[in-house]
mmCIF file with all atom_site columns, N, CA and C in Angstrom:
data_model
loop_
_atom_site.group_PDB
_atom_site.id
_atom_site.type_symbol
_atom_site.label_atom_id
_atom_site.label_alt_id
_atom_site.label_comp_id
_atom_site.label_asym_id
_atom_site.label_entity_id
_atom_site.label_seq_id
_atom_site.pdbx_PDB_ins_code
_atom_site.Cartn_x
_atom_site.Cartn_y
_atom_site.Cartn_z
_atom_site.occupancy
_atom_site.B_iso_or_equiv
_atom_site.pdbx_formal_charge
_atom_site.auth_seq_id
_atom_site.auth_comp_id
_atom_site.auth_asym_id
_atom_site.auth_atom_id
_atom_site.pdbx_PDB_model_num
ATOM 1   N N  . UNK L 1 1  ? -22.200 -7.275  -4.486  1.00 90.00 ? 188 UNK L N  1
ATOM 2   C CA . UNK L 1 1  ? -20.979 -8.042  -4.365  1.00 90.00 ? 188 UNK L CA 1
ATOM 3   C C  . UNK L 1 1  ? -19.945 -7.881  -5.431  1.00 90.00 ? 188 UNK L C  1
ATOM 4   N N  . UNK L 1 2  ? -18.817 -7.380  -5.310  1.00 95.00 ? 189 UNK L N  1
ATOM 5   C CA . UNK L 1 2  ? -17.771 -7.448  -6.079  1.00 95.00 ? 189 UNK L CA 1
ATOM 6   C C  . UNK L 1 2  ? -16.768 -8.689  -6.069  1.00 95.00 ? 189 UNK L C  1
ATOM 7   N N  . UNK L 1 3  ? -16.479 -9.184  -7.183  1.00 96.00 ? 190 UNK L N  1
ATOM 8   C CA . UNK L 1 3  ? -15.411 -10.348 -7.064  1.00 96.00 ? 190 UNK L CA 1
ATOM 9   C C  . UNK L 1 3  ? -14.415 -9.949  -7.735  1.00 96.00 ? 190 UNK L C  1
ATOM 10  N N  . UNK L 1 4  ? -13.095 -10.523 -7.052  1.00 97.00 ? 191 UNK L N  1
ATOM 11  C CA . UNK L 1 4  ? -11.660 -10.153 -7.915  1.00 97.00 ? 191 UNK L CA 1
ATOM 12  C C  . UNK L 1 4  ? -11.033 -11.551 -7.704  1.00 97.00 ? 191 UNK L C  1
ATOM 13  N N  . UNK L 1 5  ? -10.417 -11.872 -8.708  1.00 97.00 ? 192 UNK L N  1
ATOM 14  C CA . UNK L 1 5  ? -9.622  -13.192 -8.728  1.00 97.00 ? 192 UNK L CA 1
ATOM 15  C C  . UNK L 1 5  ? -8.419  -13.158 -9.460  1.00 97.00 ? 192 UNK L C  1
ATOM 16  N N  . UNK L 1 6  ? -7.386  -13.704 -8.988  1.00 97.00 ? 193 UNK L N  1
ATOM 17  C CA . UNK L 1 6  ? -5.954  -13.709 -9.565  1.00 97.00 ? 193 UNK L CA 1
ATOM 18  C C  . UNK L 1 6  ? -5.356  -15.217 -9.364  1.00 97.00 ? 193 UNK L C  1
ATOM 19  N N  . UNK L 1 7  ? -4.938  -15.699 -10.474 1.00 96.00 ? 194 UNK L N  1
ATOM 20  C CA . UNK L 1 7  ? -4.113  -17.030 -10.493 1.00 96.00 ? 194 UNK L CA 1
ATOM 21  C C  . UNK L 1 7  ? -2.760  -17.014 -10.896 1.00 96.00 ? 194 UNK L C  1
ATOM 22  N N  . UNK L 1 8  ? -2.066  -17.935 -10.150 1.00 95.00 ? 195 UNK L N  1
ATOM 23  C CA . UNK L 1 8  ? -0.749  -17.800 -10.338 1.00 95.00 ? 195 UNK L CA 1
ATOM 24  C C  . UNK L 1 8  ? -0.173  -19.454 -10.617 1.00 95.00 ? 195 UNK L C  1
ATOM 25  N N  . UNK L 1 9  ? 0.078   -19.528 -11.833 1.00 97.00 ? 196 UNK L N  1
ATOM 26  C CA . UNK L 1 9  ? 0.443   -20.909 -12.344 1.00 97.00 ? 196 UNK L CA 1
ATOM 27  C C  . UNK L 1 9  ? 1.817   -21.160 -11.630 1.00 97.00 ? 196 UNK L C  1
ATOM 28  N N  . UNK L 1 10 ? 2.071   -22.525 -11.101 1.00 97.00 ? 197 UNK L N  1
ATOM 29  C CA . UNK L 1 10 ? 3.041   -23.063 -10.691 1.00 97.00 ? 197 UNK L CA 1
ATOM 30  C C  . UNK L 1 10 ? 3.860   -24.047 -11.544 1.00 97.00 ? 197 UNK L C  1
ATOM 31  N N  . UNK L 1 11 ? 4.777   -23.688 -12.313 1.00 97.00 ? 198 UNK L N  1
ATOM 32  C CA . UNK L 1 11 ? 5.338   -24.715 -13.100 1.00 97.00 ? 198 UNK L CA 1
ATOM 33  C C  . UNK L 1 11 ? 6.848   -24.652 -12.982 1.00 97.00 ? 198 UNK L C  1
ATOM 34  N N  . UNK L 1 12 ? 7.386   -24.275 -11.880 1.00 97.00 ? 199 UNK L N  1
ATOM 35  C CA . UNK L 1 12 ? 9.016   -24.377 -11.598 1.00 97.00 ? 199 UNK L CA 1
ATOM 36  C C  . UNK L 1 12 ? 8.972   -24.510 -10.016 1.00 97.00 ? 199 UNK L C  1
ATOM 37  N N  . UNK L 1 13 ? 10.144  -24.940 -9.737  1.00 96.00 ? 200 UNK L N  1
ATOM 38  C CA . UNK L 1 13 ? 10.446  -24.900 -8.229  1.00 96.00 ? 200 UNK L CA 1
ATOM 39  C C  . UNK L 1 13 ? 10.610  -23.488 -7.805  1.00 96.00 ? 200 UNK L C  1
ATOM 40  N N  . UNK L 1 14 ? 10.957  -22.662 -8.585  1.00 96.00 ? 201 UNK L N  1
ATOM 41  C CA . UNK L 1 14 ? 11.049  -21.040 -8.109  1.00 96.00 ? 201 UNK L CA 1
ATOM 42  C C  . UNK L 1 14 ? 9.546   -20.461 -7.813  1.00 96.00 ? 201 UNK L C  1
ATOM 43  N N  . UNK L 1 15 ? 8.791   -20.981 -8.771  1.00 97.00 ? 202 UNK L N  1
ATOM 44  C CA . UNK L 1 15 ? 7.323   -20.583 -8.617  1.00 97.00 ? 202 UNK L CA 1
ATOM 45  C C  . UNK L 1 15 ? 6.654   -21.266 -7.134  1.00 97.00 ? 202 UNK L C  1
ATOM 46  N N  . UNK L 1 16 ? 7.017   -22.538 -6.962  1.00 96.00 ? 203 UNK L N  1
ATOM 47  C CA . UNK L 1 16 ? 6.561   -23.271 -5.770  1.00 96.00 ? 203 UNK L CA 1
ATOM 48  C C  . UNK L 1 16 ? 7.091   -22.630 -4.571  1.00 96.00 ? 203 UNK L C  1
ATOM 49  N N  . UNK L 1 17 ? 8.413   -22.143 -4.411  1.00 96.00 ? 204 UNK L N  1
ATOM 50  C CA . UNK L 1 17 ? 8.922   -21.350 -3.380  1.00 96.00 ? 204 UNK L CA 1
ATOM 51  C C  . UNK L 1 17 ? 8.346   -20.210 -3.244  1.00 96.00 ? 204 UNK L C  1
ATOM 52  N N  . UNK L 1 18 ? 7.872   -19.231 -4.174  1.00 96.00 ? 205 UNK L N  1
ATOM 53  C CA . UNK L 1 18 ? 7.114   -18.002 -4.030  1.00 96.00 ? 205 UNK L CA 1
ATOM 54  C C  . UNK L 1 18 ? 5.774   -18.313 -3.426  1.00 96.00 ? 205 UNK L C  1
ATOM 55  N N  . UNK L 1 19 ? 5.208   -19.348 -3.862  1.00 96.00 ? 206 UNK L N  1
ATOM 56  C CA . UNK L 1 19 ? 3.800   -19.637 -3.311  1.00 96.00 ? 206 UNK L CA 1
ATOM 57  C C  . UNK L 1 19 ? 4.185   -20.153 -1.877  1.00 96.00 ? 206 UNK L C  1
ATOM 58  N N  . UNK L 1 20 ? 4.987   -20.700 -1.627  1.00 96.00 ? 207 UNK L N  1
ATOM 59  C CA . UNK L 1 20 ? 5.180   -21.413 -0.243  1.00 96.00 ? 207 UNK L CA 1
ATOM 60  C C  . UNK L 1 20 ? 5.399   -20.052 0.729   1.00 96.00 ? 207 UNK L C  1
ATOM 61  N N  . UNK L 1 21 ? 6.261   -18.933 0.125   1.00 96.00 ? 208 UNK L N  1
ATOM 62  C CA . UNK L 1 21 ? 6.450   -17.830 0.997   1.00 96.00 ? 208 UNK L CA 1
ATOM 63  C C  . UNK L 1 21 ? 5.088   -16.917 1.137   1.00 96.00 ? 208 UNK L C  1
ATOM 64  N N  . UNK L 1 22 ? 4.382   -16.958 0.014   1.00 95.00 ? 209 UNK L N  1
ATOM 65  C CA . UNK L 1 22 ? 3.057   -16.287 0.246   1.00 95.00 ? 209 UNK L CA 1
ATOM 66  C C  . UNK L 1 22 ? 2.115   -16.802 1.327   1.00 95.00 ? 209 UNK L C  1
ATOM 67  N N  . UNK L 1 23 ? 2.005   -18.072 1.246   1.00 95.00 ? 210 UNK L N  1
ATOM 68  C CA . UNK L 1 23 ? 1.053   -18.756 2.106   1.00 95.00 ? 210 UNK L CA 1
ATOM 69  C C  . UNK L 1 23 ? 1.500   -18.627 3.547   1.00 95.00 ? 210 UNK L C  1
ATOM 70  N N  . UNK L 1 24 ? 2.887   -18.716 3.765   1.00 96.00 ? 211 UNK L N  1
ATOM 71  C CA . UNK L 1 24 ? 3.469   -18.527 4.903   1.00 96.00 ? 211 UNK L CA 1
ATOM 72  C C  . UNK L 1 24 ? 3.260   -17.360 5.831   1.00 96.00 ? 211 UNK L C  1
ATOM 73  N N  . UNK L 1 25 ? 3.293   -16.123 4.747   1.00 96.00 ? 212 UNK L N  1
ATOM 74  C CA . UNK L 1 25 ? 3.036   -14.967 5.223   1.00 96.00 ? 212 UNK L CA 1
ATOM 75  C C  . UNK L 1 25 ? 1.475   -14.725 5.569   1.00 96.00 ? 212 UNK L C  1
ATOM 76  N N  . UNK L 1 26 ? 0.657   -15.267 4.781   1.00 94.00 ? 213 UNK L N  1
ATOM 77  C CA . UNK L 1 26 ? -0.759  -15.306 4.960   1.00 94.00 ? 213 UNK L CA 1
ATOM 78  C C  . UNK L 1 26 ? -1.170  -15.889 6.158   1.00 94.00 ? 213 UNK L C  1
ATOM 79  N N  . UNK L 1 27 ? -0.514  -17.279 6.480   1.00 95.00 ? 214 UNK L N  1
ATOM 80  C CA . UNK L 1 27 ? -0.763  -17.928 7.801   1.00 95.00 ? 214 UNK L CA 1
ATOM 81  C C  . UNK L 1 27 ? -0.519  -16.948 9.028   1.00 95.00 ? 214 UNK L C  1
ATOM 82  N N  . UNK L 1 28 ? 0.829   -16.317 8.996   1.00 95.00 ? 215 UNK L N  1
ATOM 83  C CA . UNK L 1 28 ? 1.254   -15.472 9.969   1.00 95.00 ? 215 UNK L CA 1
ATOM 84  C C  . UNK L 1 28 ? 0.225   -14.349 10.202  1.00 95.00 ? 215 UNK L C  1
ATOM 85  N N  . UNK L 1 29 ? -0.177  -13.762 9.234   1.00 94.00 ? 216 UNK L N  1
ATOM 86  C CA . UNK L 1 29 ? -1.284  -12.755 9.318   1.00 94.00 ? 216 UNK L CA 1
ATOM 87  C C  . UNK L 1 29 ? -2.471  -13.218 9.915   1.00 94.00 ? 216 UNK L C  1
ATOM 88  N N  . UNK L 1 30 ? -2.885  -14.155 9.484   1.00 91.00 ? 217 UNK L N  1
ATOM 89  C CA . UNK L 1 30 ? -4.181  -14.684 10.000  1.00 91.00 ? 217 UNK L CA 1
ATOM 90  C C  . UNK L 1 30 ? -4.028  -15.048 11.461  1.00 91.00 ? 217 UNK L C  1
ATOM 91  N N  . UNK L 1 31 ? -2.791  -15.768 11.734  1.00 91.00 ? 218 UNK L N  1
ATOM 92  C CA . UNK L 1 31 ? -2.550  -16.107 13.187  1.00 91.00 ? 218 UNK L CA 1
ATOM 93  C C  . UNK L 1 31 ? -2.459  -14.967 14.160  1.00 91.00 ? 218 UNK L C  1
ATOM 94  N N  . UNK L 1 32 ? -1.895  -13.855 13.601  1.00 91.00 ? 219 UNK L N  1
ATOM 95  C CA . UNK L 1 32 ? -1.823  -12.477 14.354  1.00 91.00 ? 219 UNK L CA 1
ATOM 96  C C  . UNK L 1 32 ? -3.138  -12.051 14.616  1.00 91.00 ? 219 UNK L C  1
ATOM 97  N N  . UNK L 1 33 ? -4.015  -11.932 13.709  1.00 86.00 ? 220 UNK L N  1
ATOM 98  C CA . UNK L 1 33 ? -5.299  -11.564 13.653  1.00 86.00 ? 220 UNK L CA 1
ATOM 99  C C  . UNK L 1 33 ? -6.144  -12.258 14.717  1.00 86.00 ? 220 UNK L C  1
ATOM 100 N N  . UNK L 1 34 ? -6.086  -13.541 14.786  1.00 85.00 ? 221 UNK L N  1
ATOM 101 C CA . UNK L 1 34 ? -6.640  -14.307 15.628  1.00 85.00 ? 221 UNK L CA 1
ATOM 102 C C  . UNK L 1 34 ? -6.255  -14.100 17.170  1.00 85.00 ? 221 UNK L C  1
ATOM 103 N N  . UNK L 1 35 ? -5.131  -13.861 17.309  1.00 83.00 ? 222 UNK L N  1
ATOM 104 C CA . UNK L 1 35 ? -4.556  -13.640 18.656  1.00 83.00 ? 222 UNK L CA 1
ATOM 105 C C  . UNK L 1 35 ? -5.222  -12.277 19.151  1.00 83.00 ? 222 UNK L C  1
ATOM 106 N N  . UNK L 1 36 ? -5.170  -11.260 18.275  1.00 81.00 ? 223 UNK L N  1
ATOM 107 C CA . UNK L 1 36 ? -5.643  -9.784  18.663  1.00 81.00 ? 223 UNK L CA 1
ATOM 108 C C  . UNK L 1 36 ? -7.013  -9.741  18.721  1.00 81.00 ? 223 UNK L C  1
ATOM 109 N N  . UNK L 1 37 ? -7.954  -10.414 18.082  1.00 75.00 ? 224 UNK L N  1
ATOM 110 C CA . UNK L 1 37 ? -9.218  -10.159 17.843  1.00 75.00 ? 224 UNK L CA 1
ATOM 111 C C  . UNK L 1 37 ? -10.055 -11.222 18.131  1.00 75.00 ? 224 UNK L C  1
ATOM 112 N N  . UNK L 1 38 ? -9.715  -12.343 17.760  1.00 66.00 ? 225 UNK L N  1
ATOM 113 C CA . UNK L 1 38 ? -10.769 -13.506 17.780  1.00 66.00 ? 225 UNK L CA 1
ATOM 114 C C  . UNK L 1 38 ? -10.282 -14.722 18.759  1.00 66.00 ? 225 UNK L C  1
ATOM 115 N N  . UNK L 1 39 ? -9.422  -14.398 19.433  1.00 62.00 ? 226 UNK L N  1
ATOM 116 C CA . UNK L 1 39 ? -8.765  -15.605 20.254  1.00 62.00 ? 226 UNK L CA 1
ATOM 117 C C  . UNK L 1 39 ? -9.977  -16.437 21.069  1.00 62.00 ? 226 UNK L C  1
ATOM 118 N N  . UNK L 1 40 ? -9.903  -17.768 21.011  1.00 62.00 ? 227 UNK L N  1
ATOM 119 C CA . UNK L 1 40 ? -10.806 -18.662 21.757  1.00 62.00 ? 227 UNK L CA 1
ATOM 120 C C  . UNK L 1 40 ? -12.045 -19.034 20.886  1.00 62.00 ? 227 UNK L C  1
ATOM 121 N N  . UNK L 1 41 ? -12.273 -18.275 19.897  1.00 70.00 ? 228 UNK L N  1
ATOM 122 C CA . UNK L 1 41 ? -13.517 -18.485 19.390  1.00 70.00 ? 228 UNK L CA 1
ATOM 123 C C  . UNK L 1 41 ? -13.430 -20.037 18.323  1.00 70.00 ? 228 UNK L C  1
ATOM 124 N N  . UNK L 1 42 ? -14.455 -20.609 18.363  1.00 71.00 ? 229 UNK L N  1
ATOM 125 C CA . UNK L 1 42 ? -14.567 -21.745 17.257  1.00 71.00 ? 229 UNK L CA 1
ATOM 126 C C  . UNK L 1 42 ? -14.144 -21.556 16.033  1.00 71.00 ? 229 UNK L C  1
ATOM 127 N N  . UNK L 1 43 ? -14.788 -20.590 15.386  1.00 78.00 ? 230 UNK L N  1
ATOM 128 C CA . UNK L 1 43 ? -14.470 -20.239 14.008  1.00 78.00 ? 230 UNK L CA 1
ATOM 129 C C  . UNK L 1 43 ? -13.031 -19.861 13.903  1.00 78.00 ? 230 UNK L C  1
ATOM 130 N N  . UNK L 1 44 ? -12.455 -19.293 14.629  1.00 81.00 ? 231 UNK L N  1
ATOM 131 C CA . UNK L 1 44 ? -11.030 -18.819 14.769  1.00 81.00 ? 231 UNK L CA 1
ATOM 132 C C  . UNK L 1 44 ? -10.128 -20.002 14.532  1.00 81.00 ? 231 UNK L C  1
ATOM 133 N N  . UNK L 1 45 ? -10.419 -21.036 15.354  1.00 83.00 ? 232 UNK L N  1
ATOM 134 C CA . UNK L 1 45 ? -9.736  -22.243 15.415  1.00 83.00 ? 232 UNK L CA 1
ATOM 135 C C  . UNK L 1 45 ? -9.589  -23.101 14.173  1.00 83.00 ? 232 UNK L C  1
ATOM 136 N N  . UNK L 1 46 ? -10.788 -23.020 13.319  1.00 88.00 ? 233 UNK L N  1
ATOM 137 C CA . UNK L 1 46 ? -11.073 -23.664 12.400  1.00 88.00 ? 233 UNK L CA 1
ATOM 138 C C  . UNK L 1 46 ? -10.296 -22.867 11.098  1.00 88.00 ? 233 UNK L C  1
ATOM 139 N N  . UNK L 1 47 ? -10.505 -21.552 11.205  1.00 87.00 ? 234 UNK L N  1
ATOM 140 C CA . UNK L 1 47 ? -9.876  -20.618 10.386  1.00 87.00 ? 234 UNK L CA 1
ATOM 141 C C  . UNK L 1 47 ? -8.399  -20.947 10.130  1.00 87.00 ? 234 UNK L C  1
ATOM 142 N N  . UNK L 1 48 ? -7.602  -20.963 11.422  1.00 90.00 ? 235 UNK L N  1
ATOM 143 C CA . UNK L 1 48 ? -6.370  -21.191 11.538  1.00 90.00 ? 235 UNK L CA 1
ATOM 144 C C  . UNK L 1 48 ? -5.986  -22.466 11.066  1.00 90.00 ? 235 UNK L C  1
ATOM 145 N N  . UNK L 1 49 ? -6.657  -23.480 11.348  1.00 92.00 ? 236 UNK L N  1
ATOM 146 C CA . UNK L 1 49 ? -6.414  -25.002 10.886  1.00 92.00 ? 236 UNK L CA 1
ATOM 147 C C  . UNK L 1 49 ? -6.445  -24.958 9.325   1.00 92.00 ? 236 UNK L C  1
ATOM 148 N N  . UNK L 1 50 ? -7.355  -24.294 8.750   1.00 94.00 ? 237 UNK L N  1
ATOM 149 C CA . UNK L 1 50 ? -7.430  -24.353 7.166   1.00 94.00 ? 237 UNK L CA 1
ATOM 150 C C  . UNK L 1 50 ? -6.220  -23.531 6.619   1.00 94.00 ? 237 UNK L C  1
ATOM 151 N N  . UNK L 1 51 ? -5.761  -22.554 7.196   1.00 93.00 ? 238 UNK L N  1
ATOM 152 C CA . UNK L 1 51 ? -4.620  -21.618 6.581   1.00 93.00 ? 238 UNK L CA 1
ATOM 153 C C  . UNK L 1 51 ? -3.311  -22.406 6.829   1.00 93.00 ? 238 UNK L C  1
ATOM 154 N N  . UNK L 1 52 ? -3.278  -23.290 7.899   1.00 94.00 ? 239 UNK L N  1
ATOM 155 C CA . UNK L 1 52 ? -2.210  -24.111 8.427   1.00 94.00 ? 239 UNK L CA 1
ATOM 156 C C  . UNK L 1 52 ? -2.032  -25.115 7.268   1.00 94.00 ? 239 UNK L C  1
ATOM 157 N N  . UNK L 1 53 ? -3.118  -25.810 6.973   1.00 95.00 ? 240 UNK L N  1
ATOM 158 C CA . UNK L 1 53 ? -3.176  -26.853 6.018   1.00 95.00 ? 240 UNK L CA 1
ATOM 159 C C  . UNK L 1 53 ? -2.704  -26.172 4.695   1.00 95.00 ? 240 UNK L C  1
ATOM 160 N N  . UNK L 1 54 ? -2.969  -25.147 4.169   1.00 94.00 ? 241 UNK L N  1
ATOM 161 C CA . UNK L 1 54 ? -2.416  -24.640 3.216   1.00 94.00 ? 241 UNK L CA 1
ATOM 162 C C  . UNK L 1 54 ? -0.987  -24.354 3.053   1.00 94.00 ? 241 UNK L C  1
ATOM 163 N N  . UNK L 1 55 ? -0.519  -23.934 4.256   1.00 94.00 ? 242 UNK L N  1
ATOM 164 C CA . UNK L 1 55 ? 0.942   -23.493 4.542   1.00 94.00 ? 242 UNK L CA 1
ATOM 165 C C  . UNK L 1 55 ? 1.622   -24.889 4.294   1.00 94.00 ? 242 UNK L C  1
ATOM 166 N N  . UNK L 1 56 ? 1.239   -25.855 5.046   1.00 95.00 ? 243 UNK L N  1
ATOM 167 C CA . UNK L 1 56 ? 1.931   -27.080 4.898   1.00 95.00 ? 243 UNK L CA 1
ATOM 168 C C  . UNK L 1 56 ? 1.954   -27.600 3.612   1.00 95.00 ? 243 UNK L C  1
ATOM 169 N N  . UNK L 1 57 ? 0.943   -27.714 3.084   1.00 94.00 ? 244 UNK L N  1
ATOM 170 C CA . UNK L 1 57 ? 0.782   -28.406 1.524   1.00 94.00 ? 244 UNK L CA 1
ATOM 171 C C  . UNK L 1 57 ? 1.730   -27.466 0.667   1.00 94.00 ? 244 UNK L C  1
ATOM 172 N N  . UNK L 1 58 ? 2.035   -26.270 0.893   1.00 93.00 ? 245 UNK L N  1
ATOM 173 C CA . UNK L 1 58 ? 2.988   -25.683 -0.137  1.00 93.00 ? 245 UNK L CA 1
ATOM 174 C C  . UNK L 1 58 ? 4.352   -26.051 0.331   1.00 93.00 ? 245 UNK L C  1
ATOM 175 N N  . UNK L 1 59 ? 4.662   -26.740 1.392   1.00 93.00 ? 246 UNK L N  1
ATOM 176 C CA . UNK L 1 59 ? 5.968   -26.960 1.784   1.00 93.00 ? 246 UNK L CA 1
ATOM 177 C C  . UNK L 1 59 ? 6.368   -28.111 0.875   1.00 93.00 ? 246 UNK L C  1
ATOM 178 N N  . UNK L 1 60 ? 5.617   -28.918 0.250   1.00 93.00 ? 247 UNK L N  1
ATOM 179 C CA . UNK L 1 60 ? 5.970   -29.734 -0.912  1.00 93.00 ? 247 UNK L CA 1
ATOM 180 C C  . UNK L 1 60 ? 5.850   -29.403 -2.177  1.00 93.00 ? 247 UNK L C  1
ATOM 181 N N  . UNK L 1 61 ? 6.987   -29.000 -2.760  1.00 92.00 ? 248 UNK L N  1
ATOM 182 C CA . UNK L 1 61 ? 6.838   -28.247 -4.141  1.00 92.00 ? 248 UNK L CA 1
ATOM 183 C C  . UNK L 1 61 ? 6.347   -29.327 -5.270  1.00 92.00 ? 248 UNK L C  1
ATOM 184 N N  . UNK L 1 62 ? 5.434   -28.731 -6.018  1.00 95.00 ? 249 UNK L N  1
ATOM 185 C CA . UNK L 1 62 ? 4.789   -29.446 -7.053  1.00 95.00 ? 249 UNK L CA 1
ATOM 186 C C  . UNK L 1 62 ? 4.170   -28.517 -8.019  1.00 95.00 ? 249 UNK L C  1
ATOM 187 N N  . UNK L 1 63 ? 3.954   -28.869 -9.349  1.00 96.00 ? 250 UNK L N  1
ATOM 188 C CA . UNK L 1 63 ? 3.124   -28.047 -10.354 1.00 96.00 ? 250 UNK L CA 1
ATOM 189 C C  . UNK L 1 63 ? 1.708   -27.859 -9.737  1.00 96.00 ? 250 UNK L C  1
ATOM 190 N N  . UNK L 1 64 ? 1.052   -26.695 -10.200 1.00 96.00 ? 251 UNK L N  1
ATOM 191 C CA . UNK L 1 64 ? -0.272  -26.471 -9.674  1.00 96.00 ? 251 UNK L CA 1
ATOM 192 C C  . UNK L 1 64 ? -0.754  -24.987 -9.958  1.00 96.00 ? 251 UNK L C  1
ATOM 193 N N  . UNK L 1 65 ? -1.630  -24.625 -9.289  1.00 96.00 ? 252 UNK L N  1
ATOM 194 C CA . UNK L 1 65 ? -1.998  -23.186 -9.403  1.00 96.00 ? 252 UNK L CA 1
ATOM 195 C C  . UNK L 1 65 ? -2.516  -22.707 -8.123  1.00 96.00 ? 252 UNK L C  1
ATOM 196 N N  . UNK L 1 66 ? -2.175  -21.390 -7.683  1.00 95.00 ? 253 UNK L N  1
ATOM 197 C CA . UNK L 1 66 ? -2.647  -20.726 -6.651  1.00 95.00 ? 253 UNK L CA 1
ATOM 198 C C  . UNK L 1 66 ? -3.752  -19.784 -7.149  1.00 95.00 ? 253 UNK L C  1
ATOM 199 N N  . UNK L 1 67 ? -4.742  -19.970 -6.674  1.00 96.00 ? 254 UNK L N  1
ATOM 200 C CA . UNK L 1 67 ? -5.927  -18.758 -6.798  1.00 96.00 ? 254 UNK L CA 1
ATOM 201 C C  . UNK L 1 67 ? -6.397  -18.184 -5.802  1.00 96.00 ? 254 UNK L C  1
ATOM 202 N N  . UNK L 1 68 ? -6.464  -16.734 -5.766  1.00 95.00 ? 255 UNK L N  1
ATOM 203 C CA . UNK L 1 68 ? -6.739  -15.993 -4.586  1.00 95.00 ? 255 UNK L CA 1
ATOM 204 C C  . UNK L 1 68 ? -8.036  -15.184 -5.006  1.00 95.00 ? 255 UNK L C  1
ATOM 205 N N  . UNK L 1 69 ? -9.084  -15.294 -4.350  1.00 96.00 ? 256 UNK L N  1
ATOM 206 C CA . UNK L 1 69 ? -10.491 -14.603 -4.724  1.00 96.00 ? 256 UNK L CA 1
ATOM 207 C C  . UNK L 1 69 ? -10.761 -13.723 -3.539  1.00 96.00 ? 256 UNK L C  1
ATOM 208 N N  . UNK L 1 70 ? -11.022 -12.560 -3.796  1.00 95.00 ? 257 UNK L N  1
ATOM 209 C CA . UNK L 1 70 ? -11.541 -11.516 -2.857  1.00 95.00 ? 257 UNK L CA 1
ATOM 210 C C  . UNK L 1 70 ? -12.847 -11.129 -3.328  1.00 95.00 ? 257 UNK L C  1
ATOM 211 N N  . UNK L 1 71 ? -13.887 -11.397 -2.488  1.00 95.00 ? 258 UNK L N  1
ATOM 212 C CA . UNK L 1 71 ? -15.249 -10.956 -2.377  1.00 95.00 ? 258 UNK L CA 1
ATOM 213 C C  . UNK L 1 71 ? -15.517 -9.797  -1.688  1.00 95.00 ? 258 UNK L C  1
ATOM 214 N N  . UNK L 1 72 ? -15.869 -8.809  -2.131  1.00 93.00 ? 259 UNK L N  1
ATOM 215 C CA . UNK L 1 72 ? -16.324 -7.559  -1.329  1.00 93.00 ? 259 UNK L CA 1
ATOM 216 C C  . UNK L 1 72 ? -17.767 -7.388  -1.480  1.00 93.00 ? 259 UNK L C  1
ATOM 217 N N  . UNK L 1 73 ? -18.379 -7.571  -0.135  1.00 91.00 ? 260 UNK L N  1
ATOM 218 C CA . UNK L 1 73 ? -19.679 -7.518  0.083   1.00 91.00 ? 260 UNK L CA 1
ATOM 219 C C  . UNK L 1 73 ? -20.302 -5.956  -0.011  1.00 91.00 ? 260 UNK L C  1
ATOM 220 N N  . UNK L 1 74 ? -21.457 -5.660  -0.267  1.00 86.00 ? 261 UNK L N  1
ATOM 221 C CA . UNK L 1 74 ? -21.923 -4.228  -0.445  1.00 86.00 ? 261 UNK L CA 1
ATOM 222 C C  . UNK L 1 74 ? -22.234 -3.721  1.046   1.00 86.00 ? 261 UNK L C  1
ATOM 223 N N  . UNK L 1 75 ? -22.231 -4.468  2.145   1.00 86.00 ? 262 UNK L N  1
ATOM 224 C CA . UNK L 1 75 ? -22.518 -4.089  3.392   1.00 86.00 ? 262 UNK L CA 1
ATOM 225 C C  . UNK L 1 75 ? -21.285 -3.261  4.059   1.00 86.00 ? 262 UNK L C  1
ATOM 226 N N  . UNK L 1 76 ? -21.665 -2.508  5.125   1.00 85.00 ? 263 UNK L N  1
ATOM 227 C CA . UNK L 1 76 ? -20.454 -1.726  5.800   1.00 85.00 ? 263 UNK L CA 1
ATOM 228 C C  . UNK L 1 76 ? -20.300 -2.374  6.924   1.00 85.00 ? 263 UNK L C  1
ATOM 229 N N  . UNK L 1 77 ? -19.287 -2.218  7.774   1.00 79.00 ? 264 UNK L N  1
ATOM 230 C CA . UNK L 1 77 ? -18.849 -2.463  8.983   1.00 79.00 ? 264 UNK L CA 1
ATOM 231 C C  . UNK L 1 77 ? -19.740 -1.801  9.940   1.00 79.00 ? 264 UNK L C  1
ATOM 232 N N  . UNK L 1 78 ? -20.313 -2.407  11.076  1.00 80.00 ? 265 UNK L N  1
ATOM 233 C CA . UNK L 1 78 ? -20.936 -1.709  12.192  1.00 80.00 ? 265 UNK L CA 1
ATOM 234 C C  . UNK L 1 78 ? -19.917 -1.122  12.962  1.00 80.00 ? 265 UNK L C  1
ATOM 235 N N  . UNK L 1 79 ? -19.970 0.100   13.492  1.00 68.00 ? 266 UNK L N  1
ATOM 236 C CA . UNK L 1 79 ? -19.246 0.716   14.296  1.00 68.00 ? 266 UNK L CA 1
ATOM 237 C C  . UNK L 1 79 ? -19.445 0.404   15.810  1.00 68.00 ? 266 UNK L C  1
#
């Protein structure tokens, strides 16, 4: 498994706005994926709630850190 991580320090209102936009776009992408592929499954509902919570929390600007982690497994997709 490969692991990649990037952190973004939020130390101004401009940074907080950028994080808000990032999380809003991620939420929209996850929502669209769920609609087209996973609609109705329990894990999809939970996943959407988690990303919605992130998006809502980012609406209140505050100092902090956004960390994105991408873990890439050695397996391949089943066709």
